[in-house]
Amino acid sequence: MSMTNLIGALEQQEQALVFSGFDEETAYRLGTALRELAAAERAPVVIDIRTANRRLYFAALPGSAPDNDEWARRKGNMALRKQCSSLLCGERLAAKGKEVGPGMGLDPLDYAAHGGSFPVRVGGVGVVAVITVSGLPARDDHELIVRALASHLDVQNIGLDALLAG
């Protein structure tokens, strides 16, 4: 799989997974569904849904660690700052031979371009929040969120494997 194909697939996900509206109740329903999905897979993750200035939902599942909270914060900061998934940010940087650091004006202690944070985009508005999962390998964190979003928004065949295969 080429980096270009992966970047295109990640961009497709973001274009397809758009909300008509998003509020505290939506965050709770989505967070609860994501927690149930993670628990069914015995995924040792934390789940964090937040806007730029407040947390709307948080859960820590068995086996998760305090470091997962920190990774979630850093990945969420990246997705909020760049208005795209943290995995897409990382792939775009890698394609340019760059990484998070002072040259970008981003402190790696506060920003992480690793998969696991996905923007909550509302049609006609833009990014209003991020959904972050931390505890699995980067791509698995990302895909867990995508599966929950696809179910919530009733979008089919939007996983990376499906997009890259077709």
PDB file of C-alpha atoms in Angstrom, residues 84-156:
ATOM      1  CA  CYS A  84      -8.016  16.312  10.557  1.00  0.00           C
ATOM      2  CA  SER A  85      -7.443  12.922  12.130  1.00  0.00           C
ATOM      3  CA  SER A  86      -4.167  12.499  13.973  1.00  0.00           C
ATOM      4  CA  LEU A  87      -3.385   9.507  11.713  1.00  0.00           C
ATOM      5  CA  LEU A  88      -3.880  11.636   8.597  1.00  0.00           C
ATOM      6  CA  CYS A  89      -1.674  14.358  10.122  1.00  0.00           C
ATOM      7  CA  GLY A  90       1.053  11.794  10.741  1.00  0.00           C
ATOM      8  CA  GLU A  91       0.844  10.348   7.231  1.00  0.00           C
ATOM      9  CA  ARG A  92       0.961  13.791   5.632  1.00  0.00           C
ATOM     10  CA  LEU A  93       4.008  14.695   7.719  1.00  0.00           C
ATOM     11  CA  ALA A  94       5.743  11.409   6.899  1.00  0.00           C
ATOM     12  CA  ALA A  95       5.104  11.971   3.181  1.00  0.00           C
ATOM     13  CA  LYS A  96       7.030  15.237   3.493  1.00  0.00           C
ATOM     14  CA  GLY A  97       9.763  13.702   5.636  1.00  0.00           C
ATOM     15  CA  LYS A  98       8.721  15.818   8.618  1.00  0.00           C
ATOM     16  CA  GLU A  99       7.656  15.188  12.185  1.00  0.00           C
ATOM     17  CA  VAL A 100       6.054  17.130  15.008  1.00  0.00           C
ATOM     18  CA  GLY A 101       8.519  19.565  16.516  1.00  0.00           C
ATOM     19  CA  PRO A 102       9.652  23.156  16.889  1.00  0.00           C
ATOM     20  CA  GLY A 103       9.999  23.545  13.105  1.00  0.00           C
ATOM     21  CA  MET A 104       6.207  23.255  12.912  1.00  0.00           C
ATOM     22  CA  GLY A 105       5.652  25.404  15.968  1.00  0.00           C
ATOM     23  CA  LEU A 106       4.288  22.358  17.809  1.00  0.00           C
ATOM     24  CA  ASP A 107       5.787  20.947  20.987  1.00  0.00           C
ATOM     25  CA  PRO A 108       5.865  17.107  20.879  1.00  0.00           C
ATOM     26  CA  LEU A 109       4.963  17.130  24.575  1.00  0.00           C
ATOM     27  CA  ASP A 110       1.613  18.628  23.578  1.00  0.00           C
ATOM     28  CA  TYR A 111       0.984  17.225  20.082  1.00  0.00           C
ATOM     29  CA  ALA A 112       1.200  13.697  18.682  1.00  0.00           C
ATOM     30  CA  ALA A 113       0.681  12.766  15.030  1.00  0.00           C
ATOM     31  CA  HIS A 114      -0.209   9.134  15.775  1.00  0.00           C
ATOM     32  CA  GLY A 115      -3.513   7.497  14.937  1.00  0.00           C
ATOM     33  CA  GLY A 116      -6.355   7.626  17.397  1.00  0.00           C
ATOM     34  CA  SER A 117      -8.029  11.036  17.249  1.00  0.00           C
ATOM     35  CA  PHE A 118     -10.744  11.807  14.725  1.00  0.00           C
ATOM     36  CA  PRO A 119     -12.427  15.160  14.080  1.00  0.00           C
ATOM     37  CA  VAL A 120     -16.122  15.626  14.714  1.00  0.00           C
ATOM     38  CA  ARG A 121     -17.070  17.592  11.628  1.00  0.00           C
ATOM     39  CA  VAL A 122     -20.541  19.128  11.306  1.00  0.00           C
ATOM     40  CA  GLY A 123     -21.741  19.869   7.771  1.00  0.00           C
ATOM     41  CA  GLY A 124     -21.714  23.597   7.022  1.00  0.00           C
ATOM     42  CA  VAL A 125     -19.895  24.321  10.305  1.00  0.00           C
ATOM     43  CA  GLY A 126     -16.582  22.466  10.410  1.00  0.00           C
ATOM     44  CA  VAL A 127     -14.721  20.677  13.186  1.00  0.00           C
ATOM     45  CA  VAL A 128     -16.425  21.162  16.561  1.00  0.00           C
ATOM     46  CA  ALA A 129     -14.788  18.424  18.638  1.00  0.00           C
ATOM     47  CA  VAL A 130     -12.547  15.362  18.502  1.00  0.00           C
ATOM     48  CA  ILE A 131     -13.015  11.732  19.468  1.00  0.00           C
ATOM     49  CA  THR A 132      -9.848  10.093  20.747  1.00  0.00           C
ATOM     50  CA  VAL A 133      -8.948   6.521  21.635  1.00  0.00           C
ATOM     51  CA  SER A 134      -5.608   5.475  23.085  1.00  0.00           C
ATOM     52  CA  GLY A 135      -4.335   2.063  24.144  1.00  0.00           C
ATOM     53  CA  LEU A 136      -4.051   0.049  20.928  1.00  0.00           C
ATOM     54  CA  PRO A 137      -1.616   0.391  18.027  1.00  0.00           C
ATOM     55  CA  ALA A 138      -2.176   3.735  16.263  1.00  0.00           C
ATOM     56  CA  ARG A 139      -4.111   2.423  13.263  1.00  0.00           C
ATOM     57  CA  ASP A 140      -6.284   0.202  15.493  1.00  0.00           C
ATOM     58  CA  ASP A 141      -7.167   3.193  17.714  1.00  0.00           C
ATOM     59  CA  HIS A 142      -8.167   5.086  14.562  1.00  0.00           C
ATOM     60  CA  GLU A 143     -10.238   2.247  13.108  1.00  0.00           C
ATOM     61  CA  LEU A 144     -12.089   1.655  16.383  1.00  0.00           C
ATOM     62  CA  ILE A 145     -13.322   5.246  16.196  1.00  0.00           C
ATOM     63  CA  VAL A 146     -14.191   4.910  12.500  1.00  0.00           C
ATOM     64  CA  ARG A 147     -16.260   1.786  13.167  1.00  0.00           C
ATOM     65  CA  ALA A 148     -18.233   3.553  15.904  1.00  0.00           C
ATOM     66  CA  LEU A 149     -18.756   6.647  13.744  1.00  0.00           C
ATOM     67  CA  ALA A 150     -19.804   4.583  10.726  1.00  0.00           C
ATOM     68  CA  SER A 151     -22.386   2.773  12.816  1.00  0.00           C
ATOM     69  CA  HIS A 152     -23.665   6.002  14.392  1.00  0.00           C
ATOM     70  CA  LEU A 153     -23.879   7.825  11.043  1.00  0.00           C
ATOM     71  CA  ASP A 154     -25.025   4.739   9.078  1.00  0.00           C
ATOM     72  CA  VAL A 155     -22.099   4.836   6.641  1.00  0.00           C
ATOM     73  CA  GLN A 156     -21.055   1.561   5.012  1.00  0.00           C
TER      74      GLN A 156
END
